[in-house]
Amino acid sequence: MPGSQLGPDLRALGFDVQNAFLPDDLPRLLAEVPAGERVALVDPRFLGHVHALRLALTDPRFPAAAVTGALTVQAEARAALARTLASGPAAPAARTRTTSVLTDDIAAALEADGVAVHRPELGSLVATVPADEAAAVAASQAVAAVDDEAVRLRNAVKSRDGFFTTHFISPYSRYIARWCARRGLTPNQVTTASLITALIAAGCAATGTRGGFVAAGLLLILSFVLDCTDGQLARYSLQYSTMGAWLDATFDRAKEYAYYAGLALGAARGGDDVWALALGAMVLQTCRHVVDFSFNEAHVVGTDASANTSPTAALSTKLDSVGWTVWVRRMIVLPIGERWAMIAVLTALATPRIVFYALLIGCAFAACYTTAGRVLRSLTRRATRTDRAARALAELADSGPLAQLVAAKAPRIPGAPVVAAVGAAALVATALTQPVGSRRMIVAAVLYAILSGLAVARPLKGALDWLVPPLFRVAEYCTVLVLAARSEVDGALPAAFGLVAAVAYHHYDTVYRIKGGSGAPPQWLVRLIGGHEGRTLVVTVLAAVLATRDTDFTLALTALAAAIALVVLVESIRFWVSSGAPAVHDEGETA
């Protein structure tokens, strides 16, 4: 970089700047950098905004990233970079300085070597290497015409978000994010503050007083503002991290479900038992998310042989051109912004029972709307699922030893969603109609374990096979809810709430590991906690044996919840703080 003015900007971005006078100097300079460190190559003639360099050089989520004139490589791609520099295919063109830019040639060589090079969208930001003086003048004028700080603030906000978040939170939360960045606060600290605020809100709701409910609603909105701010801070300053991925991916659920528990406790203080409604809301919300995750994993880019050609997708694209329909469709699925705003307002103005009624009705409508649309897309889409998609769905299924044994021994029959639906329907129907202590309930649980094994015996590559994991979640969660409610044992429903919360955490943890490309939790963990069919059978047996013995059923559910939570949390924390955890940032719920 001799003669370049880029040194201060690169140092401000955290780089130790070294000058390479010739391309031949690059292999030597690369060898001097410790193997685990990120390296960047920047053409000394680079002209552009500092934020363009920040986007290209400091995002930790990609093994390599590049814009015109700048390239960065992380530890996992260092070997490929060393090979490229040693072979020197771009050096002659770079020496002539007429036909190409050295960093761009190296980026192309890395891609040819199998390295995925991320190229960030710059929008109005400038990143170029001018070929002559006239081009340099034009580039400088383009740089001066765009306020990169304004772009940085604008890009801190997700391009696709809900109506409430976009119009009532993001207009000022982005400035809170900038304020945090300038004072050295990290997204993890803001995420933790959001969690603490939500837990205080849950505590206020648990008081059961009108003042407590009003305070809870206000604090829940404040918690959501901070929840938006942490992501905006991460995008503003590109502070993505493995710990941040884990915190951001799980704390939203912890906050929402803790608040449900707070409302249920507050209602109990007023003599109203709404634990069944609270657990029902948690079950419905979690199953909605599983539908989202399963569908997305089945249709993720790269898993289909063809693009989305369904008439439903074409209609959705056509509607996207009509602005108001976009906002209506985003609002009716009740994303987190609209959902939390509704919860906060109703908490302050109404009763916990009304809050849960509104949640159940709204989420049920949203679930029917999104699931129906995705089923139609799947049925009319011409595509072939790959092994990667099938493996992701199998991991989301969370099959335990019983289902795995059946899958290994039983014939591979087609129609996985139908088999899973029959097993789930039979199990839930039996729980609703038979006495809690009936042997028929145990038989239904055994039948469910067998059918769940049959459902996953074949690779899940069918058009609707993404429905299998959600059906398993519905069967397990609803069985726990129905048995606890029908047992009429004191404390059974709160204990069941804790059990479902612990299991749901395991399922969310599985989702975010898959999204980060790290695969599902280890098989020993899945086997240890029984898989969905094993846990369902255990709860069914416990209900049959203990439901008539005062509070023994409650104690058993509590012990089971505590054991699962302990094992799952310990292993999850170990993974997310390890060096192998993915540096992904959760972009929130699907709008």
Coordinates of C-alpha atoms in Angstrom, one line a residue:
M1 CA 0.0 0.0 0.0
P2 CA 2.8 2.5 -0.6
G3 CA 1.5 6.0 -1.1
S4 CA -2.1 5.0 -0.2
Q5 CA -4.3 7.1 2.0
L6 CA -6.2 4.0 3.2
G7 CA -4.0 3.2 6.2
P8 CA -6.0 5.2 8.8
D9 CA -9.3 3.8 7.6
L10 CA -8.0 0.2 7.7
R11 CA -6.5 0.7 11.2
A12 CA -9.8 2.1 12.4
L13 CA -11.4 -1.1 11.2
G14 CA -9.0 -3.1 13.3
F15 CA -6.3 -4.1 10.8
D16 CA -2.6 -4.0 11.2
V17 CA -1.5 -2.4 7.9
Q18 CA 1.5 -3.8 6.0
N19 CA 2.7 -2.4 2.6
A20 CA 3.2 -4.8 -0.3
F21 CA 5.3 -3.0 -2.9
L22 CA 5.0 -5.9 -5.4
P23 CA 2.6 -8.8 -5.8
D24 CA 5.5 -11.1 -5.1
D25 CA 5.6 -9.7 -1.5
L26 CA 2.2 -11.0 -0.7
P27 CA 3.1 -14.7 0.1
R28 CA 5.8 -13.6 2.5
L29 CA 3.5 -11.1 4.3
L30 CA 0.7 -13.7 4.5
A31 CA 3.1 -16.2 6.1
E32 CA 4.0 -13.7 8.8
V33 CA 0.3 -13.4 9.9
P34 CA -0.7 -16.0 12.5
A35 CA -2.7 -18.9 11.0
G36 CA -5.9 -18.1 12.9
E37 CA -6.1 -14.5 12.0
R38 CA -8.2 -12.8 9.3
V39 CA -6.2 -11.1 6.5
A40 CA -7.2 -8.5 4.0
L41 CA -5.8 -7.4 0.6
V42 CA -6.7 -3.9 -0.5
D43 CA -5.6 -2.2 -3.7
P44 CA -3.8 1.1 -2.9
R45 CA -5.8 2.9 -5.6
F46 CA -9.1 1.9 -3.9
L47 CA -11.7 4.7 -3.8
G48 CA -14.9 4.3 -1.9
H49 CA -16.8 4.7 1.3
V50 CA -15.4 3.4 4.6
H51 CA -18.6 1.5 5.2
A52 CA -18.0 -0.3 1.9
L53 CA -14.7 -1.5 3.3
R54 CA -16.4 -2.4 6.6
L55 CA -19.0 -4.5 4.8
A56 CA -16.3 -6.3 2.8
L57 CA -13.6 -6.7 5.4
T58 CA -15.1 -7.1 8.9
D59 CA -18.2 -9.4 8.6
P60 CA -17.2 -12.6 10.4
R61 CA -19.9 -14.8 8.9
F62 CA -18.2 -15.6 5.7
P63 CA -14.9 -17.4 4.9
A64 CA -14.1 -14.8 2.3
A65 CA -15.6 -11.5 1.1
A66 CA -14.8 -9.0 -1.5
V67 CA -15.7 -5.8 -3.3
T68 CA -13.9 -4.2 -6.1
G69 CA -10.3 -3.6 -4.9
A70 CA -10.6 -5.2 -1.5
L71 CA -10.7 -8.8 -0.3
T72 CA -10.7 -10.5 3.1
V73 CA -10.1 -14.1 4.0
Q74 CA -10.7 -15.8 7.3
A75 CA -8.7 -18.7 8.8
E76 CA -10.7 -21.4 7.1
A77 CA -9.8 -20.0 3.6
R78 CA -6.2 -19.1 4.4
A79 CA -4.8 -22.2 2.8
A80 CA -6.6 -21.5 -0.5
L81 CA -5.3 -17.9 -0.4
A82 CA -1.8 -19.2 0.1
R83 CA -2.1 -21.6 -2.9
T84 CA -3.5 -18.8 -5.1
L85 CA -0.7 -16.4 -4.2
A86 CA 1.9 -19.1 -4.6
S87 CA 0.7 -19.9 -8.1
G88 CA 0.5 -16.2 -9.0
P89 CA -2.0 -16.4 -11.9
A90 CA -3.0 -12.8 -11.5
A91 CA 0.4 -11.3 -11.0
P92 CA 1.2 -10.5 -14.7
A93 CA -2.0 -8.7 -15.3
A94 CA -1.7 -6.8 -12.0
R95 CA 1.8 -5.6 -12.9
T96 CA 0.5 -4.0 -16.1
R97 CA -2.2 -2.3 -14.1
T98 CA -4.4 -2.0 -17.2
T99 CA -6.6 -5.1 -17.7
S100 CA -7.5 -6.2 -14.1
V101 CA -7.3 -5.5 -10.4
L102 CA -5.1 -7.9 -8.5
T103 CA -7.5 -8.4 -5.5
D104 CA -10.4 -9.1 -8.0
D105 CA -8.2 -11.7 -9.8
I106 CA -7.4 -13.3 -6.5
A107 CA -11.0 -13.4 -5.4
A108 CA -11.9 -15.1 -8.7
A109 CA -9.1 -17.6 -8.2
L110 CA -10.4 -18.4 -4.7
E111 CA -13.9 -19.1 -6.1
A112 CA -12.3 -21.4 -8.7
D113 CA -10.6 -23.2 -5.8
G114 CA -14.0 -23.8 -4.2
V115 CA -14.1 -21.0 -1.6
A116 CA -17.4 -19.2 -1.3
V117 CA -16.6 -15.5 -1.7
H118 CA -19.3 -13.2 -0.3
R119 CA -20.0 -10.0 -2.2
P120 CA -22.0 -7.6 -0.1
E121 CA -24.7 -5.5 -1.7
L122 CA -23.4 -1.9 -1.5
G123 CA -26.4 0.0 -2.8
S124 CA -25.4 3.6 -3.2
L125 CA -22.0 3.1 -1.6
V126 CA -19.0 3.3 -3.8
A127 CA -16.1 0.8 -4.0
T128 CA -13.9 1.0 -7.1
V129 CA -10.4 1.1 -8.5
P130 CA -10.3 3.8 -11.1
A131 CA -8.4 3.0 -14.3
D132 CA -7.3 6.6 -14.9
E133 CA -7.5 10.2 -13.6
A134 CA -10.9 10.9 -15.1
A135 CA -12.3 7.8 -13.5
A136 CA -10.7 8.8 -10.2
V137 CA -12.3 12.2 -10.3
A138 CA -15.7 10.7 -11.1
A139 CA -15.4 8.2 -8.2
S140 CA -14.4 10.9 -5.8
Q141 CA -17.4 12.9 -6.8
A142 CA -19.6 9.9 -6.3
V143 CA -18.2 9.3 -2.9
A144 CA -18.8 12.9 -1.9
A145 CA -22.4 12.7 -3.1
V146 CA -23.4 9.9 -0.8
D147 CA -23.5 10.1 3.0
D148 CA -22.1 6.7 4.1
E149 CA -23.2 7.3 7.7
A150 CA -26.8 7.7 6.5
V151 CA -26.4 4.6 4.5
R152 CA -25.0 2.8 7.5
L153 CA -27.9 3.8 9.6
R154 CA -30.4 2.8 6.9
N155 CA -28.7 -0.6 6.5
A156 CA -28.9 -1.2 10.2
V157 CA -32.6 -1.9 9.8
K158 CA -33.8 -5.1 8.2
S159 CA -35.1 -4.6 4.7
R160 CA -38.0 -7.0 5.4
D161 CA -39.8 -6.4 8.7
G162 CA -43.2 -6.1 10.2
F163 CA -45.4 -3.0 9.9
F164 CA -45.2 -2.1 13.6
T165 CA -41.4 -2.6 13.8
T166 CA -40.8 -0.6 10.6
H167 CA -43.0 2.4 11.4
F168 CA -43.1 2.6 15.2
I169 CA -39.7 1.2 16.4
S170 CA -37.0 1.3 13.8
P171 CA -37.3 5.1 13.0
Y172 CA -35.7 5.8 16.4
S173 CA -34.2 2.5 17.5
R174 CA -31.5 2.8 14.8
Y175 CA -30.3 5.9 16.6
I176 CA -30.2 4.1 19.9
A177 CA -28.0 1.5 18.1
R178 CA -25.6 4.2 16.9
W179 CA -25.5 5.7 20.4
C180 CA -24.6 2.3 21.8
A181 CA -22.0 1.7 19.2
R182 CA -20.3 5.1 19.9
R183 CA -20.1 4.2 23.6
G184 CA -18.6 0.8 23.0
L185 CA -21.7 -1.3 23.9
T186 CA -22.0 -4.7 22.2
P187 CA -25.1 -6.3 20.8
N188 CA -24.8 -9.0 23.4
Q189 CA -25.0 -6.5 26.2
V190 CA -28.1 -4.9 24.6
T191 CA -29.7 -8.4 24.1
T192 CA -29.1 -9.2 27.8
A193 CA -30.7 -5.8 28.8
S194 CA -33.7 -6.7 26.7
L195 CA -34.0 -10.1 28.5
I196 CA -33.7 -8.5 31.9
T197 CA -36.3 -5.9 31.0
A198 CA -38.7 -8.6 29.8
L199 CA -38.2 -10.6 33.0
I200 CA -39.0 -7.6 35.1
A201 CA -42.1 -7.1 33.0
A202 CA -43.1 -10.7 33.7
G203 CA -42.5 -10.0 37.4
C204 CA -44.8 -7.0 37.2
A205 CA -47.5 -9.0 35.5
A206 CA -47.2 -11.7 38.2
T207 CA -48.3 -9.2 40.8
G208 CA -51.8 -9.4 39.5
T209 CA -52.6 -5.7 40.1
R210 CA -53.7 -3.2 37.5
G211 CA -50.6 -1.1 38.2
G212 CA -48.5 -4.1 37.7
F213 CA -50.2 -5.0 34.4
V214 CA -49.7 -1.4 33.1
A215 CA -46.0 -1.5 34.0
A216 CA -45.6 -4.9 32.5
G217 CA -47.0 -3.7 29.2
L218 CA -44.7 -0.6 29.1
L219 CA -41.7 -2.7 30.0
L220 CA -42.6 -5.3 27.3
I221 CA -42.5 -2.6 24.7
L222 CA -39.2 -1.3 26.0
S223 CA -37.8 -4.8 25.9
F224 CA -38.9 -5.1 22.2
V225 CA -37.2 -1.8 21.4
L226 CA -34.0 -3.1 22.9
D227 CA -34.6 -6.4 21.0
C228 CA -34.7 -4.4 17.7
T229 CA -31.7 -2.3 18.8
D230 CA -29.4 -5.3 19.4
G231 CA -29.8 -6.5 15.8
Q232 CA -29.5 -3.0 14.4
L233 CA -26.3 -2.5 16.5
A234 CA -24.9 -5.7 15.1
R235 CA -25.6 -4.6 11.5
Y236 CA -24.5 -1.0 12.1
S237 CA -21.1 -2.1 13.5
L238 CA -20.9 -5.6 12.0
Q239 CA -20.4 -7.1 15.4
Y240 CA -21.6 -10.6 14.6
S241 CA -20.5 -13.3 17.0
T242 CA -21.1 -16.9 18.0
M243 CA -22.4 -15.9 21.4
G244 CA -24.6 -13.3 19.9
A245 CA -26.1 -15.8 17.6
W246 CA -27.0 -18.1 20.5
L247 CA -28.4 -15.2 22.7
D248 CA -30.4 -13.6 19.9
A249 CA -31.8 -16.9 18.7
T250 CA -33.1 -18.1 22.1
F251 CA -33.8 -15.0 24.2
D252 CA -36.8 -13.9 22.3
R253 CA -38.5 -17.2 23.1
A254 CA -37.4 -17.0 26.7
K255 CA -38.7 -13.5 27.1
E256 CA -42.1 -14.3 25.5
Y257 CA -42.7 -17.5 27.4
A258 CA -41.5 -16.0 30.7
Y259 CA -44.1 -13.2 30.1
Y260 CA -46.8 -15.8 29.5
A261 CA -45.9 -17.4 32.9
G262 CA -46.0 -14.0 34.5
L263 CA -49.5 -13.4 33.2
A264 CA -50.7 -16.8 34.4
L265 CA -49.3 -16.1 37.9
G266 CA -50.9 -12.7 37.9
A267 CA -54.2 -14.2 36.9
A268 CA -54.0 -16.8 39.6
R269 CA -53.5 -14.1 42.2
G270 CA -56.9 -12.7 41.1
G271 CA -58.5 -16.2 41.3
D272 CA -58.4 -17.0 37.5
D273 CA -56.6 -20.1 36.4
V274 CA -55.3 -19.5 32.8
W275 CA -52.3 -21.9 32.8
A276 CA -53.9 -24.0 30.1
L277 CA -54.3 -21.0 28.0
A278 CA -50.7 -19.9 28.6
L279 CA -49.4 -23.4 27.7
G280 CA -51.7 -23.5 24.6
A281 CA -50.3 -20.1 23.4
M282 CA -46.8 -21.4 23.9
V283 CA -47.5 -24.6 22.0
L284 CA -49.2 -22.8 19.1
Q285 CA -46.4 -20.2 18.8
T286 CA -43.7 -22.9 18.9
C287 CA -45.5 -25.0 16.3
R288 CA -45.9 -22.0 14.0
H289 CA -42.1 -21.5 14.1
V290 CA -41.5 -25.2 13.4
V291 CA -43.6 -24.9 10.3
D292 CA -41.5 -21.8 9.2
F293 CA -38.2 -23.6 9.9
S294 CA -39.2 -26.9 8.2
F295 CA -40.6 -25.2 5.1
N296 CA -37.5 -23.0 4.8
E297 CA -35.1 -25.9 5.2
A298 CA -36.9 -27.9 2.6
H299 CA -36.8 -25.0 0.1
V300 CA -33.6 -23.4 1.0
V301 CA -31.5 -22.2 -2.0
G302 CA -29.4 -25.0 -3.3
T303 CA -31.7 -27.8 -2.2
D304 CA -34.1 -27.7 -5.2
A305 CA -33.5 -28.8 -8.8
S306 CA -35.5 -25.9 -10.1
A307 CA -36.6 -22.4 -9.0
N308 CA -40.0 -21.8 -7.4
T309 CA -42.4 -22.2 -10.3
S310 CA -45.7 -22.6 -8.4
P311 CA -48.7 -20.5 -9.3
T312 CA -49.0 -19.5 -5.6
A313 CA -45.4 -18.1 -5.6
A314 CA -46.2 -16.2 -8.9
L315 CA -49.3 -14.7 -7.2
S316 CA -47.3 -13.7 -4.2
T317 CA -44.7 -12.0 -6.5
K318 CA -47.5 -10.2 -8.3
L319 CA -49.0 -9.0 -5.0
D320 CA -45.6 -7.7 -3.9
S321 CA -45.9 -5.1 -6.6
V322 CA -49.0 -3.7 -4.8
G323 CA -47.5 -2.0 -1.8
W324 CA -50.4 -2.1 0.6
T325 CA -50.8 -5.8 0.2
V326 CA -47.3 -6.4 1.4
W327 CA -48.0 -4.8 4.7
V328 CA -51.3 -6.5 5.1
R329 CA -49.8 -9.9 4.5
R330 CA -47.0 -9.2 6.9
M331 CA -49.4 -8.0 9.6
I332 CA -51.9 -10.8 9.5
V333 CA -49.3 -13.5 10.2
L334 CA -48.8 -11.7 13.6
P335 CA -44.9 -11.3 13.6
I336 CA -43.1 -10.5 16.8
G337 CA -43.6 -6.8 16.6
E338 CA -47.4 -6.9 16.1
R339 CA -47.7 -9.8 18.6
W340 CA -45.8 -8.1 21.4
A341 CA -47.6 -4.8 20.8
M342 CA -50.9 -6.6 21.1
I343 CA -49.8 -8.4 24.2
A344 CA -48.6 -5.2 25.8
V345 CA -51.7 -3.1 25.1
L346 CA -54.1 -5.9 26.2
T347 CA -52.1 -6.5 29.3
A348 CA -52.4 -2.8 30.3
L349 CA -56.1 -2.5 29.4
A350 CA -57.7 -5.9 29.9
T351 CA -57.1 -9.2 31.7
P352 CA -54.6 -12.1 31.2
R353 CA -57.5 -14.3 30.0
I354 CA -58.3 -11.7 27.3
V355 CA -54.6 -11.5 26.3
F356 CA -54.4 -15.3 25.8
Y357 CA -57.7 -15.5 24.0
A358 CA -56.5 -12.8 21.5
L359 CA -53.1 -14.6 21.2
L360 CA -54.7 -18.0 20.5
I361 CA -57.2 -16.6 17.9
G362 CA -54.6 -14.4 16.2
C363 CA -51.9 -17.1 16.1
A364 CA -54.3 -19.8 15.0
F365 CA -55.4 -17.7 12.1
A366 CA -51.8 -16.9 11.2
A367 CA -50.8 -20.5 11.4
C368 CA -53.7 -21.6 9.1
Y369 CA -52.9 -18.8 6.6
T370 CA -49.2 -19.5 6.3
T371 CA -49.4 -23.3 6.4
A372 CA -52.1 -23.4 3.7
G373 CA -50.0 -21.1 1.5
R374 CA -47.0 -23.3 1.9
V375 CA -48.9 -26.5 1.3
L376 CA -50.2 -25.0 -2.0
R377 CA -46.7 -23.9 -3.0
S378 CA -45.3 -27.3 -2.3
L379 CA -48.0 -29.2 -4.2
T380 CA -47.6 -27.0 -7.3
R381 CA -43.9 -26.6 -7.2
R382 CA -41.7 -28.7 -9.6
A383 CA -38.6 -29.5 -7.7
T384 CA -36.5 -32.3 -6.5
R385 CA -35.3 -32.3 -2.8
T386 CA -31.6 -33.1 -2.2
D387 CA -30.0 -35.1 0.5
R388 CA -29.1 -31.9 2.3
A389 CA -32.8 -30.9 2.6
A390 CA -33.8 -34.5 3.7
R391 CA -31.1 -34.6 6.3
A392 CA -32.2 -31.2 7.8
L393 CA -35.8 -32.4 8.0
A394 CA -34.7 -35.6 9.7
E395 CA -32.7 -33.7 12.2
L396 CA -35.7 -31.4 12.9
A397 CA -37.9 -34.5 13.4
D398 CA -35.9 -35.2 16.7
S399 CA -36.5 -38.9 16.5
G400 CA -35.4 -40.9 19.6
P401 CA -34.2 -44.5 20.0
L402 CA -37.7 -46.0 19.6
A403 CA -38.4 -44.3 16.3
Q404 CA -34.9 -44.9 15.1
L405 CA -35.3 -48.6 15.8
V406 CA -38.6 -48.8 13.9
A407 CA -37.1 -46.8 11.0
A408 CA -34.2 -49.2 10.8
K409 CA -36.3 -52.4 10.9
A410 CA -39.6 -51.5 9.3
P411 CA -40.4 -51.4 5.5
R412 CA -40.0 -48.0 3.9
I413 CA -43.5 -47.0 3.0
P414 CA -44.4 -43.8 1.1
G415 CA -46.5 -40.9 2.5
A416 CA -44.5 -39.7 5.5
P417 CA -46.8 -36.8 6.2
V418 CA -49.9 -39.0 6.2
V419 CA -48.3 -41.6 8.5
A420 CA -47.2 -38.8 10.9
A421 CA -50.6 -37.1 10.8
V422 CA -52.4 -40.4 11.6
G423 CA -50.1 -41.1 14.5
A424 CA -50.4 -37.5 15.9
A425 CA -54.2 -37.4 15.4
A426 CA -54.7 -40.8 17.1
L427 CA -52.5 -39.8 20.0
V428 CA -54.2 -36.4 20.7
A429 CA -57.7 -37.8 20.1
T430 CA -57.1 -40.6 22.6
A431 CA -55.7 -38.1 25.2
L432 CA -58.8 -36.0 24.7
T433 CA -61.4 -38.8 25.0
Q434 CA -59.9 -41.5 27.2
P435 CA -59.4 -41.4 31.0
V436 CA -56.0 -40.1 31.9
G437 CA -55.1 -43.4 33.6
S438 CA -56.5 -45.6 30.7
R439 CA -54.3 -48.3 29.2
R440 CA -55.6 -47.2 25.8
M441 CA -53.6 -44.0 26.3
I442 CA -50.4 -46.0 26.7
V443 CA -51.3 -48.1 23.6
A444 CA -51.8 -44.9 21.6
A445 CA -48.4 -43.6 22.7
V446 CA -46.8 -46.9 21.6
L447 CA -48.6 -46.8 18.3
Y448 CA -47.5 -43.2 17.9
A449 CA -43.8 -44.2 18.4
I450 CA -44.2 -46.9 15.8
L451 CA -45.8 -44.6 13.2
S452 CA -43.3 -41.9 13.9
G453 CA -40.5 -44.4 13.1
L454 CA -42.3 -45.4 9.9
A455 CA -42.7 -41.8 8.9
V456 CA -38.9 -41.2 8.9
A457 CA -37.8 -44.6 7.5
R458 CA -37.5 -43.1 4.0
P459 CA -35.5 -39.9 3.2
L460 CA -37.9 -36.9 3.6
K461 CA -37.8 -35.7 0.0
G462 CA -41.5 -35.6 -0.8
A463 CA -43.3 -32.4 -1.6
L464 CA -45.0 -32.2 1.8
D465 CA -42.5 -34.1 3.9
W466 CA -41.5 -30.8 5.6
L467 CA -44.8 -31.2 7.5
V468 CA -43.4 -34.2 9.4
P469 CA -41.5 -32.2 12.1
P470 CA -44.4 -29.8 12.8
L471 CA -46.7 -32.8 13.2
F472 CA -44.4 -34.4 15.7
R473 CA -44.3 -31.1 17.7
V474 CA -48.1 -30.9 17.7
A475 CA -48.4 -34.5 18.9
E476 CA -45.8 -34.1 21.7
Y477 CA -46.8 -30.7 23.0
C478 CA -50.5 -31.2 22.8
T479 CA -50.4 -34.5 24.6
V480 CA -48.5 -33.0 27.5
L481 CA -51.0 -30.1 27.6
V482 CA -54.1 -32.3 27.4
L483 CA -52.9 -34.8 30.0
A484 CA -51.9 -32.1 32.5
A485 CA -55.2 -30.3 32.0
R486 CA -57.4 -33.4 32.3
S487 CA -55.5 -34.8 35.3
E488 CA -56.8 -31.9 37.4
V489 CA -53.8 -32.4 39.7
D490 CA -52.7 -29.2 41.5
G491 CA -49.7 -27.7 39.8
A492 CA -49.7 -30.1 36.9
L493 CA -50.3 -27.4 34.3
P494 CA -47.4 -25.1 35.5
A495 CA -45.2 -28.1 35.6
A496 CA -46.2 -29.1 32.0
F497 CA -45.5 -25.5 31.0
G498 CA -42.0 -25.9 32.3
L499 CA -41.6 -29.2 30.5
V500 CA -42.7 -27.9 27.1
A501 CA -40.5 -24.9 27.6
A502 CA -37.5 -27.1 28.2
V503 CA -38.2 -29.3 25.2
A504 CA -39.0 -26.3 23.0
Y505 CA -35.6 -24.8 23.8
H506 CA -34.0 -28.0 22.6
H507 CA -36.0 -27.8 19.3
Y508 CA -35.0 -24.1 18.8
D509 CA -31.4 -24.9 19.6
T510 CA -31.6 -27.6 16.9
V511 CA -33.0 -25.1 14.4
Y512 CA -30.3 -22.5 14.9
R513 CA -27.5 -25.1 14.7
I514 CA -28.9 -26.2 11.3
K515 CA -29.3 -22.7 10.1
G516 CA -25.6 -22.0 11.0
G517 CA -24.5 -25.0 9.0
S518 CA -23.3 -26.9 12.1
G519 CA -25.9 -29.8 12.0
A520 CA -28.2 -31.0 14.8
P521 CA -27.2 -31.6 18.4
P522 CA -25.2 -34.8 19.0
Q523 CA -27.1 -38.1 18.8
W524 CA -26.2 -39.0 22.4
L525 CA -28.2 -35.9 23.5
V526 CA -31.2 -36.8 21.4
R527 CA -31.1 -40.4 22.7
L528 CA -30.6 -39.3 26.3
I529 CA -33.7 -37.1 26.4
G530 CA -35.7 -39.7 24.6
G531 CA -36.6 -38.1 21.3
H532 CA -40.2 -36.8 20.8
E533 CA -41.8 -40.2 20.8
G534 CA -39.9 -41.4 23.9
R535 CA -40.8 -38.3 25.9
T536 CA -44.4 -38.6 24.9
L537 CA -44.5 -42.2 26.0
V538 CA -42.9 -41.4 29.4
V539 CA -45.4 -38.6 30.1
T540 CA -48.2 -40.9 29.1
V541 CA -47.0 -43.6 31.5
L542 CA -46.5 -41.1 34.3
A543 CA -50.0 -39.8 33.9
A544 CA -51.4 -43.3 33.9
V545 CA -49.6 -44.3 37.1
L546 CA -49.5 -41.0 39.1
A547 CA -52.4 -38.8 38.0
T548 CA -54.6 -40.2 40.8
R549 CA -52.0 -39.8 43.5
D550 CA -52.4 -36.2 44.6
T551 CA -49.3 -34.1 43.5
D552 CA -47.1 -37.0 42.4
F553 CA -47.8 -36.3 38.8
T554 CA -46.8 -32.7 39.2
L555 CA -43.5 -33.7 40.9
A556 CA -42.8 -36.1 38.1
L557 CA -43.4 -33.6 35.4
T558 CA -41.2 -31.0 37.3
A559 CA -38.4 -33.5 37.7
L560 CA -38.6 -34.5 34.0
A561 CA -38.6 -30.8 33.0
A562 CA -35.6 -30.0 35.2
A563 CA -33.6 -33.0 34.0
I564 CA -34.2 -32.2 30.3
A565 CA -33.5 -28.5 30.8
L566 CA -30.2 -29.2 32.6
V567 CA -28.8 -31.6 30.0
V568 CA -30.0 -29.5 27.0
L569 CA -28.7 -26.2 28.4
V570 CA -25.3 -27.5 29.5
E571 CA -24.7 -29.0 26.0
S572 CA -26.1 -26.0 24.2
I573 CA -23.9 -23.5 26.2
R574 CA -20.9 -25.7 25.6
F575 CA -21.6 -25.7 21.8
W576 CA -22.4 -22.0 21.4
V577 CA -19.3 -20.8 23.3
S578 CA -17.0 -23.2 21.4
S579 CA -14.8 -22.3 18.5
G580 CA -16.9 -24.4 16.2
A581 CA -20.1 -22.5 16.7
P582 CA -21.3 -20.5 13.6
A583 CA -21.0 -16.7 13.5
V584 CA -24.6 -16.2 12.3
H585 CA -27.0 -13.4 13.4
D586 CA -30.6 -14.3 13.8
E587 CA -32.7 -12.0 11.5
G588 CA -35.8 -12.7 13.5
E589 CA -39.1 -14.4 12.6
T590 CA -40.2 -14.8 9.0
A591 CA -42.5 -11.9 8.2

